[in-house]
Short mmCIF file of C-alpha atoms and ligand atoms in Angstrom, two decimals:
data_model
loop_
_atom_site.label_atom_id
_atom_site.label_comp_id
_atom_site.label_asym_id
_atom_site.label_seq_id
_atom_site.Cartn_x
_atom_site.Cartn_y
_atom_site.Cartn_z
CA UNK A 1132 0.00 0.00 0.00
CA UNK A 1133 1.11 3.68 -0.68
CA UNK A 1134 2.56 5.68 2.49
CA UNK A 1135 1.39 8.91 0.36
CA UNK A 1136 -2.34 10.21 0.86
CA UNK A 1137 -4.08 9.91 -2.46
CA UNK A 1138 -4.50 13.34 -3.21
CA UNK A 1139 -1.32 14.67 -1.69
CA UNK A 1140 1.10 15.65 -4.34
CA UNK A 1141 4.50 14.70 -4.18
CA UNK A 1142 6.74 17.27 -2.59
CA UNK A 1143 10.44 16.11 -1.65
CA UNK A 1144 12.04 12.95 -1.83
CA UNK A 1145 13.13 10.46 1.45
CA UNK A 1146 17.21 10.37 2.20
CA UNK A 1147 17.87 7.68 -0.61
CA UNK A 1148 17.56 9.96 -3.82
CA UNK A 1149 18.40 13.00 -1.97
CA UNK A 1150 21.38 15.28 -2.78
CA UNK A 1151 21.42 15.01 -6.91
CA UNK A 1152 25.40 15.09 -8.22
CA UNK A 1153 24.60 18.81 -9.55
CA UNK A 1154 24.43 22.44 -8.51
CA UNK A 1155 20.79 23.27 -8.29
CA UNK A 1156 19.34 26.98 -8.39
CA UNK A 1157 18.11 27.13 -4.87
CA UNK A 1158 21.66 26.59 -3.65
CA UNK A 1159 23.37 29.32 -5.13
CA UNK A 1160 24.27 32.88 -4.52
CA UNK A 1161 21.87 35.11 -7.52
CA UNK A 1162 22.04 38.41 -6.21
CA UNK A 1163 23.27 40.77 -8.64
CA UNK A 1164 24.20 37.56 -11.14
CA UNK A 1165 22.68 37.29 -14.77
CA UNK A 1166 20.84 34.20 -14.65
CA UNK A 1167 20.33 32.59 -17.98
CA UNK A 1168 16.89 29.97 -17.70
CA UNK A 1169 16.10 27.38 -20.09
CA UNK A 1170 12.20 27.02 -19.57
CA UNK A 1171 10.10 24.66 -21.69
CA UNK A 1172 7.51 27.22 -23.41
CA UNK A 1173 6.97 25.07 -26.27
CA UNK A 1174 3.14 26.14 -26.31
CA UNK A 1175 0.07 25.03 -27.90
CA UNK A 1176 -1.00 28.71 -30.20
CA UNK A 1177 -4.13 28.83 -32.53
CA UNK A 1178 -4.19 30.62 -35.83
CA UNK A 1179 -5.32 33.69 -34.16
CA UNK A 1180 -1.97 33.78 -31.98
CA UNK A 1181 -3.76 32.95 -28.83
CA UNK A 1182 -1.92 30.32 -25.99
CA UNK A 1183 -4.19 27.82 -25.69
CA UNK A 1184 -2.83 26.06 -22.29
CA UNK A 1185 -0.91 27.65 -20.79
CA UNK A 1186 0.21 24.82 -18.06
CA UNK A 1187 3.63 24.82 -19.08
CA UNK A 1188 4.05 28.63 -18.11
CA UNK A 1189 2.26 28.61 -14.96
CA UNK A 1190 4.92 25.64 -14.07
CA UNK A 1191 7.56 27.60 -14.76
CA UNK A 1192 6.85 30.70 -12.02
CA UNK A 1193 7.80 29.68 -9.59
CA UNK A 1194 11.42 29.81 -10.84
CA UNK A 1195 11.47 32.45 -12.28
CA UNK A 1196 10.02 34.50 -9.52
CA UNK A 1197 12.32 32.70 -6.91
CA UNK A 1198 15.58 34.31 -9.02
CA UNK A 1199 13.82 37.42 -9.51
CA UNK A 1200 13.22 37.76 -6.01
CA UNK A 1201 17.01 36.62 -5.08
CA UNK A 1202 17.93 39.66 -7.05
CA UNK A 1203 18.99 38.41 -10.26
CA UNK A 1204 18.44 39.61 -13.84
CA UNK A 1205 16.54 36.86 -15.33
CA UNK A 1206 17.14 35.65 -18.91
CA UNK A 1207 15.18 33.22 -20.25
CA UNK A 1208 15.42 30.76 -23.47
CA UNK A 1209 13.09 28.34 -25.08
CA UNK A 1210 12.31 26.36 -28.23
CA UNK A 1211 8.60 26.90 -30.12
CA UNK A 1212 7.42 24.50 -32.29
CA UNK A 1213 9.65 23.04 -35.13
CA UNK A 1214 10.97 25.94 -37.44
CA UNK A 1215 13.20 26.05 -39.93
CA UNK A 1216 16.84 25.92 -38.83
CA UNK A 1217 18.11 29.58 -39.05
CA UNK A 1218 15.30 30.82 -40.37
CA UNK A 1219 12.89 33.35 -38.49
CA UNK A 1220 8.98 32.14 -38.56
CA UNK A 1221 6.68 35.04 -36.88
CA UNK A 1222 4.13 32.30 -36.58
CA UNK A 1223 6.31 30.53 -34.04
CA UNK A 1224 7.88 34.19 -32.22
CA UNK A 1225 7.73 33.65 -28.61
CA UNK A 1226 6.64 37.18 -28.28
CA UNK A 1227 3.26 36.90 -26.78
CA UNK A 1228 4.72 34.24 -24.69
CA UNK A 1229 6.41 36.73 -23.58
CA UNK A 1230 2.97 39.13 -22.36
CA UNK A 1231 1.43 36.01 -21.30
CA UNK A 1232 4.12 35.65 -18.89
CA UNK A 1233 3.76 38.94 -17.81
CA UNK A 1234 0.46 38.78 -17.25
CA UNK A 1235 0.91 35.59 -15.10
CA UNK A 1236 3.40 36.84 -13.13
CA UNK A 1237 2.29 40.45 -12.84
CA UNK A 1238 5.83 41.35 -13.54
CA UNK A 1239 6.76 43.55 -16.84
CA UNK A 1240 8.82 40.90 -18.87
CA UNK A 1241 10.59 42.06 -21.64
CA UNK A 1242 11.12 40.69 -25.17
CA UNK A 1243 14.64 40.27 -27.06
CA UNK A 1244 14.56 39.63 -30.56
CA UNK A 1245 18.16 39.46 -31.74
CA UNK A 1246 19.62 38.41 -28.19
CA UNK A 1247 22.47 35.84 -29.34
CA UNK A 1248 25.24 38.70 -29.46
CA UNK A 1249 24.18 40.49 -26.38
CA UNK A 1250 21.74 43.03 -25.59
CA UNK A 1251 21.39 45.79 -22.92
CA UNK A 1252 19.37 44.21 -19.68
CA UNK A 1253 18.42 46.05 -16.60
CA UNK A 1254 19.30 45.51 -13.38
CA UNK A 1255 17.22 43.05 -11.96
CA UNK A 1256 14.75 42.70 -14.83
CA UNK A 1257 13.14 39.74 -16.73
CA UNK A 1258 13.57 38.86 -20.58
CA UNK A 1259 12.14 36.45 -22.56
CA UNK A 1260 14.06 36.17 -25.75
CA UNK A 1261 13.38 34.66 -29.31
CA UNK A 1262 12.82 31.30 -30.23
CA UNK A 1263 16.07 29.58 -29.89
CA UNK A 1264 15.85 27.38 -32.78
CA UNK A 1265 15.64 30.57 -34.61
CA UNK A 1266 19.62 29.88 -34.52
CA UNK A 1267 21.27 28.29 -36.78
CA UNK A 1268 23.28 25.31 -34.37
CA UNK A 1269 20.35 25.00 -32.04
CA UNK A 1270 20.01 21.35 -33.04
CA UNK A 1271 23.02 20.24 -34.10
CA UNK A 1272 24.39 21.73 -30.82
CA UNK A 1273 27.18 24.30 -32.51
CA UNK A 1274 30.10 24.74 -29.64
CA UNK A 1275 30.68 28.74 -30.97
CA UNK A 1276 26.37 29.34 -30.45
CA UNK A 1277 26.31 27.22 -27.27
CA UNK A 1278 29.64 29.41 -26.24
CA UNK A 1279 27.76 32.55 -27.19
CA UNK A 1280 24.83 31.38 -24.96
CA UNK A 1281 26.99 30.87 -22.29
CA UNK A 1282 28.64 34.50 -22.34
CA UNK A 1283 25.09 36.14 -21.94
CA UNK A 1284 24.97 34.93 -18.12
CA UNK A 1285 27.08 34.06 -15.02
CA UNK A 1286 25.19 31.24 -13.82
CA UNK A 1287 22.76 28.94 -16.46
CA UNK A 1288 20.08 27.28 -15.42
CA UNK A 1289 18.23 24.11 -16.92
CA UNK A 1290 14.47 24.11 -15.68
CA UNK A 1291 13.27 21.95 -19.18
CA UNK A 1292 13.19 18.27 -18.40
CA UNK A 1293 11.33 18.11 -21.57
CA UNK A 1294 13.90 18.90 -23.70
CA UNK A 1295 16.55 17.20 -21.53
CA UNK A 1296 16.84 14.18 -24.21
CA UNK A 1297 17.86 16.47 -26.92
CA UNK A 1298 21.69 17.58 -26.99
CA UNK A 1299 20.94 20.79 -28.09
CA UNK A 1300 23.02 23.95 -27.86
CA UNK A 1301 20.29 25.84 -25.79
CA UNK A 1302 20.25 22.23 -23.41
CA UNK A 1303 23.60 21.02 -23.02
CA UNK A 1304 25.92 22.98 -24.70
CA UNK A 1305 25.20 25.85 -23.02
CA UNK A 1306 25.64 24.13 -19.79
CA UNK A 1307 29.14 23.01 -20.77
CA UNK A 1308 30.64 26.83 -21.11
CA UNK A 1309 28.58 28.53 -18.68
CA UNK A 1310 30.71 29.64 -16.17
CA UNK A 1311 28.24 28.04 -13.67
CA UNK A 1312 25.57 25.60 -14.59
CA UNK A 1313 22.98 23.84 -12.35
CA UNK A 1314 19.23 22.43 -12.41
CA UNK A 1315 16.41 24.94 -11.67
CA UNK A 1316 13.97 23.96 -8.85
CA UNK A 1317 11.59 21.95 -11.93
CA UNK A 1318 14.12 19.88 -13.31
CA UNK A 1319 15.27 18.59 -9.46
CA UNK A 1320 12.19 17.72 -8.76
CA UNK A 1321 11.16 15.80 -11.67
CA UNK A 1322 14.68 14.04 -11.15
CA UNK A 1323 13.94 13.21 -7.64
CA UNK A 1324 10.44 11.72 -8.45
CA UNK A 1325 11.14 9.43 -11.36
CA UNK A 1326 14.08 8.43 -9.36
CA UNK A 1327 12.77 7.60 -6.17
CA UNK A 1328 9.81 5.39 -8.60
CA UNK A 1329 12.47 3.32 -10.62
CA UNK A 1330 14.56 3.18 -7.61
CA UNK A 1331 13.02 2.89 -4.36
CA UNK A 1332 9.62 2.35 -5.33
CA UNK A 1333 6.73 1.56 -2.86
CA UNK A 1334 5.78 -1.49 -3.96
CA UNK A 1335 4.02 -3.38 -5.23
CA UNK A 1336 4.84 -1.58 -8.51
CA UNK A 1337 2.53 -1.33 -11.70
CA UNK A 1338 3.27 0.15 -15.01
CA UNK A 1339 0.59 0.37 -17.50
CA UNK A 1340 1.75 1.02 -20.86
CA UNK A 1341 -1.03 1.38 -23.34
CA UNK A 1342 -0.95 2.70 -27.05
CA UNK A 1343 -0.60 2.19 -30.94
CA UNK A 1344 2.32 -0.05 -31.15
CA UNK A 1345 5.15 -2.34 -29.60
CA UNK A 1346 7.89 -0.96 -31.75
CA UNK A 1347 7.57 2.48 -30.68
CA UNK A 1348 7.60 1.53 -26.99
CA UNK A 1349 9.68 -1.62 -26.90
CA UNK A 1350 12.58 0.08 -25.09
CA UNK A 1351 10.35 1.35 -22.14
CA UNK A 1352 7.89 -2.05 -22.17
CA UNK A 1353 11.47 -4.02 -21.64
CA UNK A 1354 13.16 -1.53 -19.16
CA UNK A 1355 9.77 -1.71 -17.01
CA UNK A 1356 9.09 -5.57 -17.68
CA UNK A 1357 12.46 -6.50 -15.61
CA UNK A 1358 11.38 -3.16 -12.87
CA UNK A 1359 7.58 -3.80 -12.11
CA UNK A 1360 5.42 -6.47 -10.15
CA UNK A 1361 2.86 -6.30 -13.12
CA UNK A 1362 2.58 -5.13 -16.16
CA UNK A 1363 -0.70 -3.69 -17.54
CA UNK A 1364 -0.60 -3.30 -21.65
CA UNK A 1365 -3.14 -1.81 -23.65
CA UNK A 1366 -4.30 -0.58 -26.86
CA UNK A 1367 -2.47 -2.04 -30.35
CA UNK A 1368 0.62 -2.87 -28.01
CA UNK A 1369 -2.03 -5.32 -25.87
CA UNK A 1370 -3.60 -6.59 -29.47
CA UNK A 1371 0.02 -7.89 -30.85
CA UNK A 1372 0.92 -9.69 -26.88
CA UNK A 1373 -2.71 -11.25 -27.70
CA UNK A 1374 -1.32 -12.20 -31.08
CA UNK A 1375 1.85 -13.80 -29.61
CA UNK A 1376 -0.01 -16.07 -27.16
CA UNK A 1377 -2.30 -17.49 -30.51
CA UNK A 1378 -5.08 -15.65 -29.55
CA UNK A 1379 -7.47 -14.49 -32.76
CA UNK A 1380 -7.78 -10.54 -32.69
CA UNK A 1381 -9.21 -10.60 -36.79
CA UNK A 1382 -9.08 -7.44 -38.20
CA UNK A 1383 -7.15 -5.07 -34.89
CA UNK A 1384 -4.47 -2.91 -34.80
CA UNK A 1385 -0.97 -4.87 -34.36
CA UNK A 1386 2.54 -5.73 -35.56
CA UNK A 1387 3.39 -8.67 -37.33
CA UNK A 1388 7.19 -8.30 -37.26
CA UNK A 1389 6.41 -7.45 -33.56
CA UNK A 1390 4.68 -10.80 -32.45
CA UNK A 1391 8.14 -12.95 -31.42
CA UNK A 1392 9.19 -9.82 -29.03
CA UNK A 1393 5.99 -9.62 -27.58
CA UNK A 1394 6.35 -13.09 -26.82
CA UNK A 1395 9.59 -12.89 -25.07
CA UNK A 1396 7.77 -9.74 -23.14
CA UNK A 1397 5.33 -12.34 -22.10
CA UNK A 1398 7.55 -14.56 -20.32
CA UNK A 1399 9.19 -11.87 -18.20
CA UNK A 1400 9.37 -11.70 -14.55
CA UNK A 1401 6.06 -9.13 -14.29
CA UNK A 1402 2.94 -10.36 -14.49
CA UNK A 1403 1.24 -9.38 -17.21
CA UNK A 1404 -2.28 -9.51 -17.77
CA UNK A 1405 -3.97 -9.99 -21.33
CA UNK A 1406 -7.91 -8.78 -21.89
CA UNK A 1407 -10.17 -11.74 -21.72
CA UNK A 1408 -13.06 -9.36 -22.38
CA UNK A 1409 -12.46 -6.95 -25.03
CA UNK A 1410 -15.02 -4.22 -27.18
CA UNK A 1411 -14.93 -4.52 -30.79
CA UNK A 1412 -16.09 -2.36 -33.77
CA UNK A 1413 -16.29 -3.85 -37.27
CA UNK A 1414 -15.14 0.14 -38.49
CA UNK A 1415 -12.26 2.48 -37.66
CA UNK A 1416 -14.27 5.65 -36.86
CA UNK A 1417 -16.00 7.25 -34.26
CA UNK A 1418 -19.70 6.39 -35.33
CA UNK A 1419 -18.44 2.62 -35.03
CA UNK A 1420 -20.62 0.65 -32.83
CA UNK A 1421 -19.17 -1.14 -30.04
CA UNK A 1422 -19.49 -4.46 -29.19
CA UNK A 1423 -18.33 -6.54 -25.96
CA UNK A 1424 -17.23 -9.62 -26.41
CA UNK A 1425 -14.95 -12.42 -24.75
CA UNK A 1426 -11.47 -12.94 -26.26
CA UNK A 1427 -12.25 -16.29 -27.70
CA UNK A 1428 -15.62 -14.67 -29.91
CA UNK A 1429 -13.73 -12.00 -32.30
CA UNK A 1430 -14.39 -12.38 -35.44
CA UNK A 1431 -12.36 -11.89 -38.54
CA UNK A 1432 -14.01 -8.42 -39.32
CA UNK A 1433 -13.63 -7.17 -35.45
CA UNK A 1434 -11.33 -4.91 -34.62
CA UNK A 1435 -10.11 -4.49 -30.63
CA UNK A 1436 -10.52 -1.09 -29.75
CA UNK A 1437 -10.78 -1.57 -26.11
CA UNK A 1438 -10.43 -3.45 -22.81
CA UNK A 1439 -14.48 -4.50 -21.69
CA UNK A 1440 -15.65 -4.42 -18.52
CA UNK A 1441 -14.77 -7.46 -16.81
CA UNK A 1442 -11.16 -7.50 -17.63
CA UNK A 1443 -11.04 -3.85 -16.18
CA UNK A 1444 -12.45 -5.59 -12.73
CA UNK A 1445 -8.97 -7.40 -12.72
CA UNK A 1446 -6.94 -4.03 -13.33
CA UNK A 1447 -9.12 -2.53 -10.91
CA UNK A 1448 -8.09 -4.77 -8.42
CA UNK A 1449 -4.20 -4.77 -9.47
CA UNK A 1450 -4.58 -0.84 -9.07
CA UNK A 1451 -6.46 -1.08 -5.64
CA UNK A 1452 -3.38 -3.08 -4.57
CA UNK A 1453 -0.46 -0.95 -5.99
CA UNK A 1454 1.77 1.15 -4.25
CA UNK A 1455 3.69 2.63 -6.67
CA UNK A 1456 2.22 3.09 -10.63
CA UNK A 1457 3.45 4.41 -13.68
CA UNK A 1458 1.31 5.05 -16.50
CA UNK A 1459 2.14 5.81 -20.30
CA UNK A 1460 -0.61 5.58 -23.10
CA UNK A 1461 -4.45 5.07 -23.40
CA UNK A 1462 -5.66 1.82 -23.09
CA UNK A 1463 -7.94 1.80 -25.99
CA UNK A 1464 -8.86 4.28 -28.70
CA UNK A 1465 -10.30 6.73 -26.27
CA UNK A 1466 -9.91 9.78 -28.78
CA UNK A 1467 -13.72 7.09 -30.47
CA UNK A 1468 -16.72 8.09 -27.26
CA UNK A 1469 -17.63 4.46 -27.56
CA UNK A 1470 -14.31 3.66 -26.87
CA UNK A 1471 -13.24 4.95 -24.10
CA UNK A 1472 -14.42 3.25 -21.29
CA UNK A 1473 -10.98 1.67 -20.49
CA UNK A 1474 -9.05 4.29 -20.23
CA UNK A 1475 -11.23 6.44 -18.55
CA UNK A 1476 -11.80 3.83 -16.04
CA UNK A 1477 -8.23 3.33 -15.66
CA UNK A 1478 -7.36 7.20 -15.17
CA UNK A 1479 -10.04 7.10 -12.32
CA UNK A 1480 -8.87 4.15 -11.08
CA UNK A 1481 -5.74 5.43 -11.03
CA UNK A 1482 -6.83 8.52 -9.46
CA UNK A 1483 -8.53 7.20 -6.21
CA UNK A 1484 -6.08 4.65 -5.49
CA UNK A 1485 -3.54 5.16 -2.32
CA UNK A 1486 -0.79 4.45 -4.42
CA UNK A 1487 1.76 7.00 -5.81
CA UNK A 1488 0.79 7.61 -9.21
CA UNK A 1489 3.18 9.15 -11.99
CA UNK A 1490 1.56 9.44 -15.38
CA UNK A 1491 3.66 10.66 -18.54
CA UNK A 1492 3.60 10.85 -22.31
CA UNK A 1493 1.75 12.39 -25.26
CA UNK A 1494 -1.26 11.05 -25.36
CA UNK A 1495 -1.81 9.99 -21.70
CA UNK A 1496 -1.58 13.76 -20.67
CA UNK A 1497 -4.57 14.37 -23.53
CA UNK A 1498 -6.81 11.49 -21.63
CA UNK A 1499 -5.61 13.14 -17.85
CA UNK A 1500 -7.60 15.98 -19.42
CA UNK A 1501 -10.36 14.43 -21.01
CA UNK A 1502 -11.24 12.79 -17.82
CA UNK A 1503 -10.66 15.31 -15.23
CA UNK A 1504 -8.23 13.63 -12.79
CA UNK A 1505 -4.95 15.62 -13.30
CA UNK A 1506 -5.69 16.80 -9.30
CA UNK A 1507 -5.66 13.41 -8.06
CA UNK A 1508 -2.44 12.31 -9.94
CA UNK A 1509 0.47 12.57 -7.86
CA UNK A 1510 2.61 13.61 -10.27
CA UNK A 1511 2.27 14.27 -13.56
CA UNK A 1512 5.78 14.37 -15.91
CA UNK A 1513 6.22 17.56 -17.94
CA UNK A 1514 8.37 15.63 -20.22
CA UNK A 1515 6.86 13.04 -23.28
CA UNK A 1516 9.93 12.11 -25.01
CA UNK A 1517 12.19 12.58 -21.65
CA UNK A 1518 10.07 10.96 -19.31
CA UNK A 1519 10.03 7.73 -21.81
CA UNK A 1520 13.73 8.07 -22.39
CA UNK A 1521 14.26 8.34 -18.29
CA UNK A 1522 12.37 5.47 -17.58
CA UNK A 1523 14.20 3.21 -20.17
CA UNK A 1524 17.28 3.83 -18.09
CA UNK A 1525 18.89 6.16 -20.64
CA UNK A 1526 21.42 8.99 -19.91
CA UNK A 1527 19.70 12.26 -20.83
CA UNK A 1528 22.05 14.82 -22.22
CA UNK A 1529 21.12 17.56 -20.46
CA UNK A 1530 21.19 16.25 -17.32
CA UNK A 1531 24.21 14.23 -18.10
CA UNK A 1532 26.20 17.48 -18.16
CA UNK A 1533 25.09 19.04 -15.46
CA UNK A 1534 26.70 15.93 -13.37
CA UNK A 1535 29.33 16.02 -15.33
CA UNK A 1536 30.04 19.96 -14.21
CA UNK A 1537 29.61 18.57 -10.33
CA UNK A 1538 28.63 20.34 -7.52
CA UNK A 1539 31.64 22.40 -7.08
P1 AMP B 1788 0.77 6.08 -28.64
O1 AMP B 1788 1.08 7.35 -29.37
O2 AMP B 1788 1.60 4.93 -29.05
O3 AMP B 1788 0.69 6.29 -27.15
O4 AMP B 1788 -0.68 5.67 -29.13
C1 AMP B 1788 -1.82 6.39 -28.82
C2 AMP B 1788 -2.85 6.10 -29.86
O5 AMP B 1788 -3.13 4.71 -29.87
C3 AMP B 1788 -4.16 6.80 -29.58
O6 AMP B 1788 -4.42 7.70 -30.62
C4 AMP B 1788 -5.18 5.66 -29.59
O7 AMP B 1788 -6.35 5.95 -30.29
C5 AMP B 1788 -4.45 4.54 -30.28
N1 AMP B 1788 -4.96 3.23 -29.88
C6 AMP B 1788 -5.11 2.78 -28.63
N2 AMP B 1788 -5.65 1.54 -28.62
C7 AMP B 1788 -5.86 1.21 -29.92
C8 AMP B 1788 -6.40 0.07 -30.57
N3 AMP B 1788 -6.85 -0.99 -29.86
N4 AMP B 1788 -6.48 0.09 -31.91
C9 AMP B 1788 -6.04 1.15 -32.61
N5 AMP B 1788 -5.51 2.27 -32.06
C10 AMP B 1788 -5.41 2.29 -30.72
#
């Protein structure tokens, strides 16, 4: 069973993952320093120019105000969208970022459009400057831009454990010729968490990957299959396991080539649990009717586009039990109302349980919404490609260097 109340939100870690091997912002001297930040803004903006959610912001104040406060003058960077390299794109500016900021800190923030080779700041000011993949180097993490970077500030500061998989200039290079470098206050924490869950979990622990396909998740599904007491799959990935056990899944989403890996995945140490009850639709498309039926009744023409009831009674109770749980993807197509019973049950599910719940990824953050239960999450990863990446056990760049700089 969890130690955490259900609807208390993670805040610290015990002894064990305390103490990361980097500087971090809250430990350092600011006053009077230029403090360079590298937030995640990467926004969602309609065709009128308008944020959309503006979560991603609002996560970032509390940084930003804390170095403000410690009387630095705050710079800060960030990527929108995917322009072209060196080329300026006013549809991707971070300018009204920029006001919206403002607005949410009730602080005047200014806005730097040609920034790389230095601009006039005031004393104990905040700037937002341009789009850094405006640059040409961003990406392919050019040593002379990342130097440049690093010559706009005395101490850098990562805050983006979203971006912390890419070895970009405004991520890591930056962070190699800064005279200081160190984590900001968002980055620690969402270190300490995912730590403390691979580590030190609470057990027992679940992770419930759901989704499209095997192949795009096979590093994470084998990385967690050695980790976790059970394993909950879903969507396409849960069609192709069905597959590999001889099952008859007619006309659903899955991977041929995928079918002897999912196999192997079967016989790992976690215990993972296959549908016996499923709902089919004879059409890909939201009118589709659904039908449920038991494992052994799908028909050629079916296709599986969700877990039924029954078998969600046995996740239920695998949930109810768990004391740590990790969860990445939708366990059916939930986007199809018909459709979406499973995953909404399991994001509830997840939601009231006592466990410590971490939930991740793309399109898991999309069904979080749809149902209403980011509150009762415990914590909820900022990071889709990084959070995957850090649970597979691989190095992330960014955060690689910072340990590499020390805490000297
Ligand atoms: P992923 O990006 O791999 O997390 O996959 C998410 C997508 O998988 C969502 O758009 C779902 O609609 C889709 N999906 C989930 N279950 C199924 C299924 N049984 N058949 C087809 N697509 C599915």
């Amino acid at each position: 069973m969890g130690i955490l109340e259900p609807d208390v939100r993670y805040d610290g870690c015990n002894d064990e993952c305390k103490g990361l091997a980097m500087l971090n912002m809250e430990e350092l001297e600011l006053r009077d320093r230029r403090v360079l930040i590298r937030e995640d803004f990467n926004v969602p903006i309609n065709d009128k120019g308008e944020i959309t959610d503006d979560s991603r912001l609002k996560a970032s104040l509390a940084t930003i105000t804390k170095a403000y406060l410690a009387g630095a003058t705050v710079i800060i960077m960030s990527h929108l969208g995917r322009p072209k390299e060196g080329q300026s794109d006013s549809s991707l500016s971070l300018e009204a970022v920029a006001g919206k900021l403002g607005s949410l800190l009730d602080m005047p923030v200014g806005f730097e459009k040609n920034w790389i080779n230095g601009f006039k700041t005031e004393h104990q000011s905040i700037t937002l400057v341009e789009n850094v993949r405006f640059l040409t180097g961003e990406a392919s993490n050019d040593s002379s831009l990342a130097k440049k970077m690093g010559q706009l500030c005395d101490i850098f500061v990562n805050d983006a454990f979203a971006t912390s998989h890419r070895a970009h200039a405004s991520t890591h290079g930056v962070a190699k010729y800064a005279v200081t470098a160190c984590c900001g206050p968002l980055m620690k924490k969402e270190i300490e968490v995912l730590t403390k869950a691979l580590n030190r979990p609470e057990r027992p622990l679940v992770a419930i990957v759901g989704g499209a396909k095997v192949s795009s998740k096979l590093d994470i599904i084998n990385s967690l299959a050695k980790k976790v007491d059970h394993l909950i799959v879903g969507g396409g990935i849960a069609n192709t396991c069905l597959k590999s056990e001889g099952f008859e899944i007619g006309a659903s989403l899955y991977e041929e080539d995928m079918i002897e890996i999912a196999a192997q995945i079967m016989k790992s140490s976690a215990e993972i649990p296959l549908p016996e009850e499923v709902v089919c639709g004879k059409k890909f498309t939201v009118e589709a009717t659904a039908q449920i039926k038991s494992i052994h009744e799908v028909e050629e023409d079916d296709m599986i586009m969700d877990v039924g009831p029954k078998s969600m009674k046995s996740i239920k109770n695998i949930i109810k039990n768990a004391g740590t749980i990790l969860w990445n993807g939708p366990l059916g197509v939930f986007e199809f109302k018909n459709f979406a019973d499973g995953t909404k049950e399991l994001a509830e599910q997840i939601a009231n349980s006592q466990a410590f719940s971490i939930a991740g990824g793309g399109d898991t953050l999309a069904a979080i919404s749809n149902f209403s239960v980011a509150e009762k999450i415990s914590y909820i990863s900022t990071g889709g490609g990084a959070f995957l990446e850090f649970i597979e056990g691989k190095k992330l760049p960014a955060i690689e260097i910072l340990e590499q700089r020390g805490t000297d």
